[in-house]
Amino acid sequence: MAAAAELDQPEDAPAPPWKPLPRIGFRFACAYLTLFCVIYPQPIFALLGIVQIWLPDSMVMRYAQLPHPIVEWVGRTVFGTDVRLHLDSGSGDQAYLWVLTFCVLMLAVVVTAVWTLLDRRHTEYRTVASWFLLFIRIILAGQMLGYGCAKFIPLQMPVPALSTLVTPYGDLSHMSVLWNQVGTSPVYESLLGLAEIMGGVLLLLPRTQLAGALLSLVSMAQVWILNMTFDVPVKLLSFHLMLLSLALLAPDARRLTAVLLGRAAGPSTAPTPFRTPRARRISDIALVALLLWMVAAILVENWDGWHKYGPGRPQSELYGVWNVTELTRDEQPVPPLLTDETRWRRIVFDNPQFAEYQRMDDSLTPVLTELDTGTHHLTLRASDGATELAAFTYERPASDRLILTGELDGHPVTLTLTLVDTDRMPVRQGGLHLVQDEPDGVK
């Protein structure tokens, strides 16, 4: 009855008072989620749109480094450990970021307490809630669009690299298994990305934000579960994106429950900061413009990624997986014994600047490459760039045959290599088979 009475109130009528516990709960949710979106690295940066292109790649992590004196002090004092932000790490679950989130939580508790003590006059916060919901709606949309486009292109989970094809399955981490499983089927990855993109688009289009919040919740719940079960280091952010989705759905919880129970849902009671038709039209136009602003930046970023590390990236002149079929050292043949820790089993050329050689125990070692196609000279260096590991001259008598002659570990060597037809590997022979009398290759 109280809810029905509230629906009957005209827009300019005083809103009914909230009970004490909901008021305190709102103050905490508003303080915590707002502080998290502003302080935690990444969410707020989506609003910069195309400006992000001119920012350094490390800017997002450096932003998180701003409160480092406080975070490091809390780490030592509260948790008894030294925490440092690793700028060169792609992990969103660093100890530093967990302590940062704890600081945000404690700050939100303090803000809630002070707000509760000082604000005895207001009995409801519909106006504050309307601006808060608009803010987190925009933040969530930016993240959904960014992650969605990275999958739709697809770039986030690329097709398994050549070195992955020759890595024993048991040597893969849980995260690598997930990444390669999704990357093996680009169509599936694109569909996952499309769902996230649609969530972001619906959040910003007029009158579709409820559908956008629902789709975002389902998408983020799946992402969070995958992150938790495959140990992907984006657990903190994905969990909070799920919280943002739930916060956006909270004002319509009764309507959604009514729909699930087969009852009439009635009009939405979600607060809006724009009361007049003209203000709503202006806000709708502004949100669509913001959508285009963020999408333009994301597309430019992904276009750049496509050519830097995606399918459009440059490839080595010797691109492929090459098996070492014959090897002579000091003019003596070296048999392919699994117990030989020094013999090379194969070489993988992918990126023009890098290669990986695989020993007989299947371990892979990355090296830097210098390839001169004019003089047919190949130099391999350790990852530090200073230590020269091998220097070869090469000849390619056939497209699938390569001969390297030179010095390796101080010994004169000759390696004869044969190109592997990776397209014949089962993992690269996917596709749709509507009729299958027997499952193909299940082990």
Coordinates of N, CA, C and O in Angstrom, one line a residue, residues 319-395:
Y319 N 58.2 -16.7 -40.0 CA 57.0 -17.0 -39.2 C 56.7 -18.5 -39.3 O 56.6 -19.1 -40.4
G320 N 56.5 -19.1 -38.1 CA 56.1 -20.5 -38.1 C 56.7 -21.3 -36.9 O 57.6 -20.8 -36.2
V321 N 56.3 -22.5 -36.8 CA 56.9 -23.4 -35.8 C 57.8 -24.4 -36.6 O 57.4 -25.1 -37.6
W322 N 59.1 -24.4 -36.3 CA 60.1 -25.1 -37.0 C 60.7 -26.2 -36.1 O 61.3 -25.9 -35.0
N323 N 60.5 -27.5 -36.5 CA 61.1 -28.6 -35.8 C 62.6 -28.8 -36.2 O 62.9 -28.7 -37.4
V324 N 63.4 -29.0 -35.2 CA 64.8 -29.3 -35.5 C 65.0 -30.7 -35.8 O 65.0 -31.6 -34.9
T325 N 65.1 -31.1 -37.1 CA 65.1 -32.5 -37.5 C 66.6 -33.0 -37.4 O 66.8 -34.2 -37.2
E326 N 67.6 -32.1 -37.6 CA 69.0 -32.5 -37.6 C 69.8 -31.4 -36.9 O 69.5 -30.3 -37.1
L327 N 70.7 -31.9 -36.0 CA 71.6 -30.9 -35.4 C 73.0 -31.5 -35.3 O 73.2 -32.6 -34.8
T328 N 74.0 -30.7 -35.7 CA 75.4 -31.1 -35.5 C 76.1 -30.1 -34.7 O 75.9 -28.9 -34.9
R329 N 76.9 -30.5 -33.8 CA 77.6 -29.6 -32.9 C 79.1 -30.1 -32.9 O 79.4 -31.3 -32.7
D330 N 80.0 -29.2 -33.2 CA 81.4 -29.5 -33.4 C 81.6 -30.7 -34.4 O 82.4 -31.6 -34.2
E331 N 80.7 -30.6 -35.5 CA 80.7 -31.5 -36.6 C 80.3 -32.9 -36.2 O 80.5 -33.9 -37.0
Q332 N 79.7 -33.0 -35.0 CA 79.2 -34.3 -34.6 C 77.6 -34.3 -34.5 O 77.1 -33.3 -33.9
P333 N 76.9 -35.3 -35.0 CA 75.5 -35.2 -34.9 C 75.0 -35.4 -33.4 O 75.6 -36.1 -32.7
V334 N 74.0 -34.6 -33.1 CA 73.4 -34.7 -31.7 C 72.0 -35.3 -31.8 O 71.1 -34.7 -32.4
P335 N 71.9 -36.5 -31.3 CA 70.6 -37.2 -31.4 C 69.5 -36.5 -30.5 O 69.9 -35.9 -29.5
P336 N 68.3 -36.6 -30.9 CA 67.2 -36.0 -30.2 C 66.8 -36.8 -28.9 O 65.7 -37.3 -28.8
L337 N 67.7 -36.8 -27.9 CA 67.4 -37.5 -26.7 C 66.6 -36.6 -25.7 O 67.0 -35.5 -25.5
L338 N 65.6 -37.2 -25.1 CA 64.8 -36.4 -24.2 C 65.6 -36.0 -23.0 O 65.2 -35.1 -22.2
T339 N 66.7 -36.8 -22.7 CA 67.5 -36.5 -21.5 C 68.5 -35.4 -21.8 O 69.2 -34.9 -20.9
D340 N 68.7 -35.0 -23.0 CA 69.6 -33.9 -23.4 C 69.1 -32.6 -23.1 O 68.1 -32.1 -23.7
E341 N 69.6 -31.9 -22.1 CA 69.1 -30.6 -21.6 C 69.5 -29.4 -22.5 O 69.1 -28.3 -22.3
T342 N 70.5 -29.7 -23.4 CA 71.0 -28.6 -24.2 C 70.5 -28.6 -25.6 O 70.5 -27.5 -26.3
R343 N 70.0 -29.7 -26.1 CA 69.6 -29.8 -27.5 C 68.3 -29.1 -27.7 O 67.3 -29.2 -26.9
W344 N 68.1 -28.4 -28.8 CA 66.9 -27.7 -29.2 C 66.0 -28.6 -29.9 O 66.4 -29.4 -30.7
R345 N 64.7 -28.6 -29.5 CA 63.7 -29.4 -30.2 C 63.0 -28.7 -31.3 O 62.7 -29.2 -32.4
R346 N 62.7 -27.4 -31.1 CA 62.1 -26.6 -32.2 C 62.3 -25.1 -31.9 O 62.7 -24.7 -30.7
I347 N 62.1 -24.3 -32.9 CA 62.2 -22.8 -32.8 C 60.8 -22.2 -33.3 O 60.3 -22.7 -34.3
V348 N 60.3 -21.3 -32.6 CA 59.0 -20.6 -32.9 C 59.3 -19.2 -33.3 O 59.8 -18.4 -32.4
F349 N 59.0 -18.8 -34.5 CA 59.2 -17.4 -35.0 C 57.8 -16.8 -35.1 O 57.0 -17.4 -35.9
D350 N 57.5 -15.8 -34.4 CA 56.2 -15.1 -34.5 C 56.3 -13.6 -34.7 O 56.3 -13.1 -35.8
N351 N 56.6 -12.9 -33.7 CA 56.8 -11.5 -33.7 C 58.2 -11.2 -34.4 O 59.1 -12.0 -34.1
P352 N 58.3 -10.2 -35.2 CA 59.6 -9.9 -35.8 C 60.8 -9.7 -34.8 O 61.9 -10.0 -35.2
Q353 N 60.5 -9.2 -33.6 CA 61.6 -8.9 -32.7 C 61.8 -10.1 -31.7 O 62.7 -10.0 -30.9
F354 N 60.9 -11.1 -31.7 CA 61.1 -12.1 -30.7 C 60.9 -13.5 -31.3 O 60.4 -13.7 -32.4
A355 N 61.5 -14.5 -30.6 CA 61.4 -15.9 -31.0 C 61.4 -16.7 -29.7 O 61.7 -16.1 -28.6
E356 N 61.1 -18.0 -29.8 CA 61.2 -18.9 -28.6 C 61.8 -20.2 -29.1 O 61.4 -20.7 -30.1
Y357 N 62.8 -20.7 -28.4 CA 63.3 -22.0 -28.7 C 62.9 -23.0 -27.6 O 62.7 -22.6 -26.4
Q358 N 62.6 -24.2 -28.0 CA 62.1 -25.2 -27.1 C 63.1 -26.3 -27.0 O 63.6 -26.9 -28.0
R359 N 63.4 -26.7 -25.7 CA 64.4 -27.7 -25.5 C 63.6 -29.1 -25.5 O 62.4 -29.1 -25.7
M360 N 64.4 -30.1 -25.4 CA 63.8 -31.5 -25.4 C 62.8 -31.8 -24.3 O 62.0 -32.7 -24.4
D361 N 62.9 -31.0 -23.2 CA 62.0 -31.2 -22.1 C 60.7 -30.4 -22.3 O 59.9 -30.2 -21.4
D362 N 60.6 -29.8 -23.5 CA 59.4 -28.9 -23.8 C 59.4 -27.5 -23.2 O 58.5 -26.8 -23.4
S363 N 60.4 -27.2 -22.4 CA 60.5 -25.8 -21.9 C 60.8 -24.8 -23.0 O 61.6 -25.1 -23.9
L364 N 60.1 -23.7 -22.9 CA 60.3 -22.6 -23.9 C 61.1 -21.4 -23.3 O 60.8 -21.0 -22.2
T365 N 62.0 -20.9 -24.1 CA 62.8 -19.8 -23.7 C 62.7 -18.7 -24.7 O 63.0 -18.8 -25.9
P366 N 62.1 -17.5 -24.2 CA 62.0 -16.4 -25.2 C 63.4 -15.7 -25.4 O 64.2 -15.6 -24.5
V367 N 63.6 -15.3 -26.6 CA 64.8 -14.6 -27.0 C 64.5 -13.4 -27.9 O 63.4 -13.4 -28.6
L368 N 65.4 -12.4 -28.0 CA 65.2 -11.3 -28.9 C 65.9 -11.7 -30.2 O 66.9 -12.4 -30.2
T369 N 65.3 -11.3 -31.3 CA 65.9 -11.7 -32.6 C 66.3 -10.4 -33.4 O 65.6 -9.4 -33.4
E370 N 67.3 -10.6 -34.2 CA 67.8 -9.6 -35.2 C 67.9 -10.3 -36.5 O 68.8 -11.2 -36.6
L371 N 67.0 -10.0 -37.4 CA 67.0 -10.8 -38.7 C 67.3 -9.8 -39.8 O 66.6 -8.8 -40.0
D372 N 68.4 -10.1 -40.5 CA 68.7 -9.3 -41.7 C 68.5 -10.2 -42.9 O 69.2 -11.1 -43.3
T373 N 67.4 -9.9 -43.6 CA 67.0 -10.7 -44.8 C 67.9 -10.4 -46.0 O 68.0 -11.3 -46.9
G374 N 68.6 -9.3 -46.0 CA 69.5 -9.1 -47.1 C 70.8 -10.0 -47.0 O 71.2 -10.5 -48.0
T375 N 71.4 -10.1 -45.8 CA 72.6 -10.9 -45.7 C 72.2 -12.3 -45.2 O 73.2 -13.1 -44.9
H376 N 70.9 -12.5 -44.9 CA 70.5 -13.8 -44.3 C 71.2 -14.1 -43.0 O 71.7 -15.2 -42.8
H377 N 71.2 -13.1 -42.2 CA 71.9 -13.3 -40.9 C 70.9 -13.2 -39.8 O 70.0 -12.3 -39.8
L378 N 71.0 -14.1 -38.8 CA 70.1 -14.2 -37.7 C 70.9 -14.2 -36.4 O 71.7 -15.1 -36.2
T379 N 70.5 -13.3 -35.5 CA 71.2 -13.2 -34.2 C 70.1 -13.4 -33.1 O 69.0 -12.7 -33.2
L380 N 70.4 -14.2 -32.1 CA 69.5 -14.4 -31.0 C 70.2 -13.9 -29.7 O 71.3 -14.2 -29.5
R381 N 69.4 -13.1 -29.0 CA 69.9 -12.5 -27.8 C 69.0 -12.8 -26.6 O 67.8 -13.1 -26.8
A382 N 69.6 -12.8 -25.4 CA 68.8 -13.1 -24.2 C 67.9 -11.9 -24.0 O 68.0 -10.8 -24.6
S383 N 66.9 -12.1 -23.2 CA 65.8 -11.1 -23.0 C 66.3 -9.8 -22.5 O 65.6 -8.7 -22.6
D384 N 67.5 -9.7 -21.9 CA 68.1 -8.5 -21.4 C 68.6 -7.7 -22.6 O 69.0 -6.5 -22.4
G385 N 68.8 -8.3 -23.7 CA 69.3 -7.6 -24.9 C 70.8 -7.5 -25.0 O 71.3 -7.1 -26.1
A386 N 71.5 -7.8 -24.0 CA 72.9 -7.6 -24.0 C 73.7 -8.8 -24.3 O 74.7 -8.8 -24.9
T387 N 73.2 -10.0 -23.9 CA 73.9 -11.2 -24.0 C 73.6 -11.9 -25.4 O 72.4 -12.2 -25.6
E388 N 74.5 -12.1 -26.2 CA 74.3 -12.8 -27.5 C 74.4 -14.3 -27.2 O 75.3 -14.9 -26.7
L389 N 73.3 -15.0 -27.6 CA 73.2 -16.5 -27.4 C 73.6 -17.2 -28.7 O 74.2 -18.3 -28.6
A390 N 73.3 -16.7 -29.8 CA 73.6 -17.4 -31.1 C 73.7 -16.5 -32.2 O 73.0 -15.4 -32.2
A391 N 74.5 -16.8 -33.2 CA 74.6 -16.1 -34.4 C 74.7 -17.0 -35.6 O 75.5 -17.9 -35.6
F392 N 73.7 -16.9 -36.5 CA 73.6 -17.8 -37.6 C 73.5 -17.1 -39.0 O 73.1 -15.9 -39.0
T393 N 73.9 -17.8 -40.0 CA 73.5 -17.4 -41.3 C 72.5 -18.5 -41.7 O 72.6 -19.6 -41.2
Y394 N 71.5 -18.1 -42.5 CA 70.4 -19.1 -42.8 C 70.2 -19.1 -44.3 O 70.4 -18.1 -45.0
E395 N 69.7 -20.3 -44.7 CA 69.3 -20.4 -46.1 C 67.9 -21.2 -46.0 O 67.7 -22.0 -45.1

